[in-house]
Amino acid sequence: MHVPGKLLVLAALVALPAAGCGAASSRDRDGVAATPATVRASPVAVLGTSVALTPARAQVRLALRQPDGVDPPVARTARLVLAEGVAWHGGDAPTCSLRTLRSAGPGGCPRGAIVGSGEAIGVADAAKTVGRIVVVNGGPDDVYLATTVRNPVYVKTVVPGRLTAPPGGGLQIDLAFPPDLQTIAGVPLGLQQLRLSIIRGRALTVAACPAGGRWPYRASVAFADGTAARRSGAATCRDA
């Protein structure tokens, strides 16, 4: 799929329609969840969120913070929507299938299909959990976050991402966190931070930055308790 002149994030972290994001009401292929338009607001704040487009990469950071005395909620899906300025040409670059990625890991994919990296940080029973991410091009409509966690137990999984053109224009990525990243060793895992860095190249292209060097974006995360946290901001853009 080519979505001309629009933007994505993936990262992670890392799950939003134009009006928001919520618990999954249906499930698309590869396990990517569709979300209803209205959900209850979460007490969790989406803080420290940023999107920066540099000459070499698109960098995304999503940080969550819950009130004192509230356990970090389990994230099920995340979504980032950005306005025009970026296009995804996954079909024009080397790709890796979800089946290959799950069976052989990123090492089994063509080298050119590796389009970025990242990190997800969560809390499981007060213990910090870090997931290392390899961003993989899945084709015209798909991006995959191959994620490895080594503490408190070893987990190797894939977060599928779907790229679509939302109503009104733009580009969005929907991430669906699999069950093995929602609970680790029988303990609920609360997402606290997701960072992604995606290479600007054949798969992800960026048009000239707008006057003022900023594009609007919307981000949201839907949690297992049926609530969602949202944030709007401005992505920075630098051509040189």
mmCIF file of C-alpha atoms in Angstrom:
data_model
loop_
_atom_site.group_PDB
_atom_site.id
_atom_site.type_symbol
_atom_site.label_atom_id
_atom_site.label_comp_id
_atom_site.label_asym_id
_atom_site.label_seq_id
_atom_site.Cartn_x
_atom_site.Cartn_y
_atom_site.Cartn_z
ATOM 1 C CA MET A 1 0.000 0.000 0.000
ATOM 2 C CA HIS A 2 1.288 3.458 -0.878
ATOM 3 C CA VAL A 3 -0.112 6.255 1.221
ATOM 4 C CA PRO A 4 1.168 9.391 -0.483
ATOM 5 C CA GLY A 5 2.327 12.325 1.559
ATOM 6 C CA LYS A 6 1.414 11.000 5.014
ATOM 7 C CA LEU A 7 3.045 9.792 8.289
ATOM 8 C CA LEU A 8 3.484 6.804 10.569
ATOM 9 C CA VAL A 9 5.208 5.936 13.673
ATOM 10 C CA LEU A 10 5.550 0.954 15.791
ATOM 11 C CA ALA A 11 6.481 1.116 19.333
ATOM 12 C CA ALA A 12 6.290 0.610 20.303
ATOM 13 C CA LEU A 13 5.363 0.530 21.936
ATOM 14 C CA VAL A 14 4.895 0.076 22.355
ATOM 15 C CA ALA A 15 -1.759 1.036 20.051
ATOM 16 C CA LEU A 16 -5.826 5.090 17.969
ATOM 17 C CA PRO A 17 -8.530 6.102 15.665
ATOM 18 C CA ALA A 18 -9.097 9.770 15.063
ATOM 19 C CA ALA A 19 -11.354 9.927 18.092
ATOM 20 C CA GLY A 20 -9.300 7.690 20.349
ATOM 21 C CA CYS A 21 -8.446 4.135 21.133
ATOM 22 C CA GLY A 22 -9.906 1.434 23.285
ATOM 23 C CA ALA A 23 -10.184 -2.217 24.079
ATOM 24 C CA ALA A 24 -10.363 -4.331 20.958
ATOM 25 C CA SER A 25 -13.845 -4.923 19.571
ATOM 26 C CA SER A 26 -12.693 -6.975 16.590
ATOM 27 C CA ARG A 27 -9.444 -8.412 15.298
ATOM 28 C CA ASP A 28 -7.869 -7.918 11.908
ATOM 29 C CA ARG A 29 -5.414 -10.310 10.260
ATOM 30 C CA ASP A 30 -2.061 -10.912 11.977
ATOM 31 C CA GLY A 31 -3.783 -10.186 15.287
ATOM 32 C CA VAL A 32 -3.957 -6.403 14.854
ATOM 33 C CA ALA A 33 -6.955 -5.192 16.820
ATOM 34 C CA ALA A 34 -9.608 -2.785 15.618
ATOM 35 C CA THR A 35 -10.784 -0.295 18.219
ATOM 36 C CA PRO A 36 -14.091 1.407 18.991
ATOM 37 C CA ALA A 37 -14.415 5.172 18.787
ATOM 38 C CA THR A 38 -15.360 5.815 22.423
ATOM 39 C CA VAL A 39 -13.808 4.414 25.612
ATOM 40 C CA ARG A 40 -13.362 5.508 29.215
ATOM 41 C CA ALA A 41 -10.437 7.804 29.948
ATOM 42 C CA SER A 42 -7.590 6.226 31.888
ATOM 43 C CA PRO A 43 -5.992 7.887 34.933
ATOM 44 C CA VAL A 44 -2.682 7.119 33.230
ATOM 45 C CA ALA A 45 -1.027 10.153 31.634
ATOM 46 C CA VAL A 46 0.784 9.990 28.294
ATOM 47 C CA LEU A 47 3.851 12.066 29.137
ATOM 48 C CA GLY A 48 7.152 12.698 27.416
ATOM 49 C CA THR A 49 5.739 11.752 24.027
ATOM 50 C CA SER A 50 7.681 13.020 21.042
ATOM 51 C CA VAL A 51 8.039 12.442 17.308
ATOM 52 C CA ALA A 52 11.137 13.773 15.568
ATOM 53 C CA LEU A 53 12.013 13.485 11.887
ATOM 54 C CA THR A 54 15.720 13.900 11.195
ATOM 55 C CA PRO A 55 17.521 13.530 7.851
ATOM 56 C CA ALA A 56 18.349 9.909 8.719
ATOM 57 C CA ARG A 57 15.512 8.619 10.922
ATOM 58 C CA ALA A 58 12.035 8.997 12.319
ATOM 59 C CA GLN A 59 12.250 8.789 16.100
ATOM 60 C CA VAL A 60 9.249 8.123 18.318
ATOM 61 C CA ARG A 61 9.047 8.134 22.107
ATOM 62 C CA LEU A 62 5.986 7.278 24.169
ATOM 63 C CA ALA A 63 6.081 7.502 27.967
ATOM 64 C CA LEU A 64 3.265 6.583 30.384
ATOM 65 C CA ARG A 65 2.850 7.534 34.040
ATOM 66 C CA GLN A 66 0.180 6.417 36.479
ATOM 67 C CA PRO A 67 -0.894 8.224 39.678
ATOM 68 C CA ASP A 68 0.780 7.285 42.960
ATOM 69 C CA GLY A 69 -0.684 4.105 44.391
ATOM 70 C CA VAL A 70 -2.003 2.911 41.021
ATOM 71 C CA ASP A 71 -0.452 -0.179 39.429
ATOM 72 C CA PRO A 72 0.795 0.297 35.859
ATOM 73 C CA PRO A 73 -2.023 -0.925 33.588
ATOM 74 C CA VAL A 74 -1.520 -3.622 30.964
ATOM 75 C CA ALA A 75 -1.386 -2.152 27.445
ATOM 76 C CA ARG A 76 -3.250 -4.056 24.739
ATOM 77 C CA THR A 77 -3.009 -1.783 21.717
ATOM 78 C CA ALA A 78 -1.369 1.481 20.688
ATOM 79 C CA ARG A 79 -1.886 3.877 17.816
ATOM 80 C CA LEU A 80 -0.003 6.837 16.411
ATOM 81 C CA VAL A 81 -1.559 9.091 13.746
ATOM 82 C CA LEU A 82 0.416 11.753 11.943
ATOM 83 C CA ALA A 83 -0.562 14.282 9.321
ATOM 84 C CA GLU A 84 0.772 14.534 5.796
ATOM 85 C CA GLY A 85 4.490 14.611 5.213
ATOM 86 C CA VAL A 86 5.593 10.976 5.330
ATOM 87 C CA ALA A 87 4.886 8.002 3.072
ATOM 88 C CA TRP A 88 5.338 4.265 3.631
ATOM 89 C CA HIS A 89 6.612 2.303 0.606
ATOM 90 C CA GLY A 90 7.038 -1.092 2.236
ATOM 91 C CA GLY A 91 6.318 -2.887 -1.020
ATOM 92 C CA ASP A 92 9.285 -1.155 -2.697
ATOM 93 C CA ALA A 93 11.848 -2.437 -0.169
ATOM 94 C CA PRO A 94 12.959 -5.924 0.946
ATOM 95 C CA THR A 95 10.356 -7.549 3.181
ATOM 96 C CA CYS A 96 10.143 -10.343 5.729
ATOM 97 C CA SER A 97 7.036 -12.420 6.396
ATOM 98 C CA LEU A 98 5.547 -12.803 9.847
ATOM 99 C CA ARG A 99 5.994 -16.586 9.569
ATOM 100 C CA THR A 100 9.720 -16.233 8.862
ATOM 101 C CA LEU A 101 10.155 -13.705 11.633
ATOM 102 C CA ARG A 102 8.444 -15.955 14.177
ATOM 103 C CA SER A 103 10.355 -19.070 13.172
ATOM 104 C CA ALA A 104 13.835 -17.674 12.494
ATOM 105 C CA GLY A 105 13.866 -14.224 14.076
ATOM 106 C CA PRO A 106 15.262 -11.080 12.418
ATOM 107 C CA GLY A 107 18.385 -13.039 11.458
ATOM 108 C CA GLY A 108 16.291 -15.046 9.006
ATOM 109 C CA CYS A 109 15.074 -11.923 7.190
ATOM 110 C CA PRO A 110 16.757 -10.156 4.263
ATOM 111 C CA ARG A 111 19.160 -7.552 5.574
ATOM 112 C CA GLY A 112 17.299 -4.746 3.818
ATOM 113 C CA ALA A 113 14.069 -5.672 5.610
ATOM 114 C CA ILE A 114 15.503 -4.459 8.928
ATOM 115 C CA VAL A 115 14.377 -0.829 9.033
ATOM 116 C CA GLY A 116 14.923 0.243 12.619
ATOM 117 C CA SER A 117 15.335 -0.549 16.288
ATOM 118 C CA GLY A 118 13.817 0.345 19.618
ATOM 119 C CA GLU A 119 13.212 -0.428 23.255
ATOM 120 C CA ALA A 120 10.165 -1.044 25.426
ATOM 121 C CA ILE A 121 10.275 -0.637 29.207
ATOM 122 C CA GLY A 122 7.653 -2.109 31.517
ATOM 123 C CA VAL A 123 7.086 -2.950 35.166
ATOM 124 C CA ALA A 124 6.158 -6.447 36.359
ATOM 125 C CA ASP A 125 5.590 -6.739 40.118
ATOM 126 C CA ALA A 126 7.834 -3.697 40.765
ATOM 127 C CA ALA A 127 10.639 -5.223 38.652
ATOM 128 C CA LYS A 128 11.835 -3.333 35.586
ATOM 129 C CA THR A 129 11.499 -5.266 32.331
ATOM 130 C CA VAL A 130 13.258 -4.191 29.129
ATOM 131 C CA GLY A 131 12.375 -5.426 25.655
ATOM 132 C CA ARG A 132 14.840 -4.927 22.812
ATOM 133 C CA ILE A 133 13.110 -4.271 19.491
ATOM 134 C CA VAL A 134 14.104 -4.836 15.871
ATOM 135 C CA VAL A 135 11.766 -3.058 13.420
ATOM 136 C CA VAL A 136 11.082 -5.169 10.325
ATOM 137 C CA ASN A 137 9.364 -4.224 7.057
ATOM 138 C CA GLY A 138 6.438 -6.560 6.437
ATOM 139 C CA GLY A 139 5.339 -5.075 3.108
ATOM 140 C CA PRO A 140 2.911 -2.418 1.850
ATOM 141 C CA ASP A 141 0.631 -2.508 4.894
ATOM 142 C CA ASP A 142 2.662 -4.138 7.664
ATOM 143 C CA VAL A 143 5.523 -3.474 10.036
ATOM 144 C CA TYR A 144 6.691 -5.845 12.766
ATOM 145 C CA LEU A 145 8.412 -5.213 16.078
ATOM 146 C CA ALA A 146 10.512 -8.287 16.835
ATOM 147 C CA THR A 147 10.847 -8.050 20.619
ATOM 148 C CA THR A 148 13.156 -9.906 23.011
ATOM 149 C CA VAL A 149 12.820 -9.762 26.809
ATOM 150 C CA ARG A 150 15.463 -11.423 29.025
ATOM 151 C CA ASN A 151 14.243 -10.527 32.520
ATOM 152 C CA PRO A 152 12.437 -11.816 34.583
ATOM 153 C CA VAL A 153 12.111 -14.609 31.997
ATOM 154 C CA TYR A 154 13.207 -15.019 28.388
ATOM 155 C CA VAL A 155 10.481 -14.023 25.924
ATOM 156 C CA LYS A 156 10.859 -13.743 22.170
ATOM 157 C CA THR A 157 7.802 -12.510 20.288
ATOM 158 C CA VAL A 158 6.530 -10.208 17.536
ATOM 159 C CA VAL A 159 4.283 -7.160 17.865
ATOM 160 C CA PRO A 160 2.369 -6.818 14.571
ATOM 161 C CA GLY A 161 1.700 -3.326 13.226
ATOM 162 C CA ARG A 162 -0.794 -2.282 10.565
ATOM 163 C CA LEU A 163 -0.376 0.804 8.363
ATOM 164 C CA THR A 164 -3.535 2.496 7.084
ATOM 165 C CA ALA A 165 -4.765 5.850 5.797
ATOM 166 C CA PRO A 166 -7.231 7.234 8.386
ATOM 167 C CA PRO A 167 -10.317 9.267 7.455
ATOM 168 C CA GLY A 168 -9.311 12.822 6.686
ATOM 169 C CA GLY A 169 -5.843 11.879 5.516
ATOM 170 C CA GLY A 170 -2.586 11.057 7.207
ATOM 171 C CA LEU A 171 -0.883 7.799 8.061
ATOM 172 C CA GLN A 172 -1.375 5.708 11.184
ATOM 173 C CA ILE A 173 0.176 2.613 12.673
ATOM 174 C CA ASP A 174 -1.767 0.288 14.938
ATOM 175 C CA LEU A 175 0.161 -2.024 17.243
ATOM 176 C CA ALA A 176 -1.351 -5.039 19.019
ATOM 177 C CA PHE A 177 0.679 -6.297 21.967
ATOM 178 C CA PRO A 178 0.552 -10.114 22.128
ATOM 179 C CA PRO A 179 -0.427 -11.946 25.346
ATOM 180 C CA ASP A 180 3.179 -12.838 26.144
ATOM 181 C CA LEU A 181 3.976 -9.114 26.445
ATOM 182 C CA GLN A 182 0.901 -8.442 28.601
ATOM 183 C CA THR A 183 1.785 -11.035 31.231
ATOM 184 C CA ILE A 184 5.307 -12.309 31.951
ATOM 185 C CA ALA A 185 5.920 -15.270 34.270
ATOM 186 C CA GLY A 186 2.293 -14.999 35.377
ATOM 187 C CA VAL A 187 2.669 -11.329 36.386
ATOM 188 C CA PRO A 188 0.852 -8.482 34.559
ATOM 189 C CA LEU A 189 3.289 -6.254 32.683
ATOM 190 C CA GLY A 190 2.613 -2.507 32.746
ATOM 191 C CA LEU A 191 4.059 -0.577 29.794
ATOM 192 C CA GLN A 192 5.950 2.551 30.870
ATOM 193 C CA GLN A 193 7.928 3.586 27.817
ATOM 194 C CA LEU A 194 8.310 2.772 24.120
ATOM 195 C CA ARG A 195 11.037 4.120 21.859
ATOM 196 C CA LEU A 196 11.336 3.466 18.133
ATOM 197 C CA SER A 197 13.878 4.670 15.584
ATOM 198 C CA ILE A 198 12.977 3.982 11.935
ATOM 199 C CA ILE A 199 15.409 4.556 9.084
ATOM 200 C CA ARG A 200 14.409 7.026 6.376
ATOM 201 C CA GLY A 201 15.011 5.100 3.170
ATOM 202 C CA ARG A 202 13.159 2.981 0.642
ATOM 203 C CA ALA A 203 10.402 1.936 3.054
ATOM 204 C CA LEU A 204 9.900 5.218 4.916
ATOM 205 C CA THR A 205 10.217 8.458 2.986
ATOM 206 C CA VAL A 206 9.673 11.994 4.222
ATOM 207 C CA ALA A 207 8.678 14.952 2.086
ATOM 208 C CA ALA A 208 10.183 18.372 2.601
ATOM 209 C CA CYS A 209 9.453 19.670 6.077
ATOM 210 C CA PRO A 210 6.587 22.166 6.363
ATOM 211 C CA ALA A 211 7.094 25.820 7.177
ATOM 212 C CA GLY A 212 7.887 25.997 10.845
ATOM 213 C CA GLY A 213 9.179 22.408 10.828
ATOM 214 C CA ARG A 214 6.263 20.846 12.741
ATOM 215 C CA TRP A 215 3.511 18.319 11.933
ATOM 216 C CA PRO A 216 0.596 17.454 14.246
ATOM 217 C CA TYR A 217 0.236 13.941 15.635
ATOM 218 C CA ARG A 218 -2.123 12.020 17.917
ATOM 219 C CA ALA A 219 -1.134 9.084 20.117
ATOM 220 C CA SER A 220 -3.142 6.731 22.297
ATOM 221 C CA VAL A 221 -2.809 3.511 24.252
ATOM 222 C CA ALA A 222 -5.692 1.161 25.140
ATOM 223 C CA PHE A 223 -5.464 -0.880 28.330
ATOM 224 C CA ALA A 224 -6.797 -4.261 29.451
ATOM 225 C CA ASP A 225 -9.235 -2.600 31.869
ATOM 226 C CA GLY A 226 -11.104 -0.976 28.973
ATOM 227 C CA THR A 227 -9.673 2.522 29.453
ATOM 228 C CA ALA A 228 -7.452 4.537 27.122
ATOM 229 C CA ALA A 229 -4.914 7.359 27.417
ATOM 230 C CA ARG A 230 -4.469 9.910 24.642
ATOM 231 C CA ARG A 231 -2.178 12.757 23.714
ATOM 232 C CA SER A 232 -1.826 15.244 20.859
ATOM 233 C CA GLY A 233 1.321 17.101 19.935
ATOM 234 C CA ALA A 234 3.541 18.391 17.154
ATOM 235 C CA ALA A 235 6.236 16.320 15.457
ATOM 236 C CA THR A 236 9.451 18.170 14.719
ATOM 237 C CA CYS A 237 10.978 17.882 11.257
ATOM 238 C CA ARG A 238 14.485 18.648 10.077
ATOM 239 C CA ASP A 239 15.682 18.185 6.482
ATOM 240 C CA ALA A 240 19.366 18.804 7.142
#
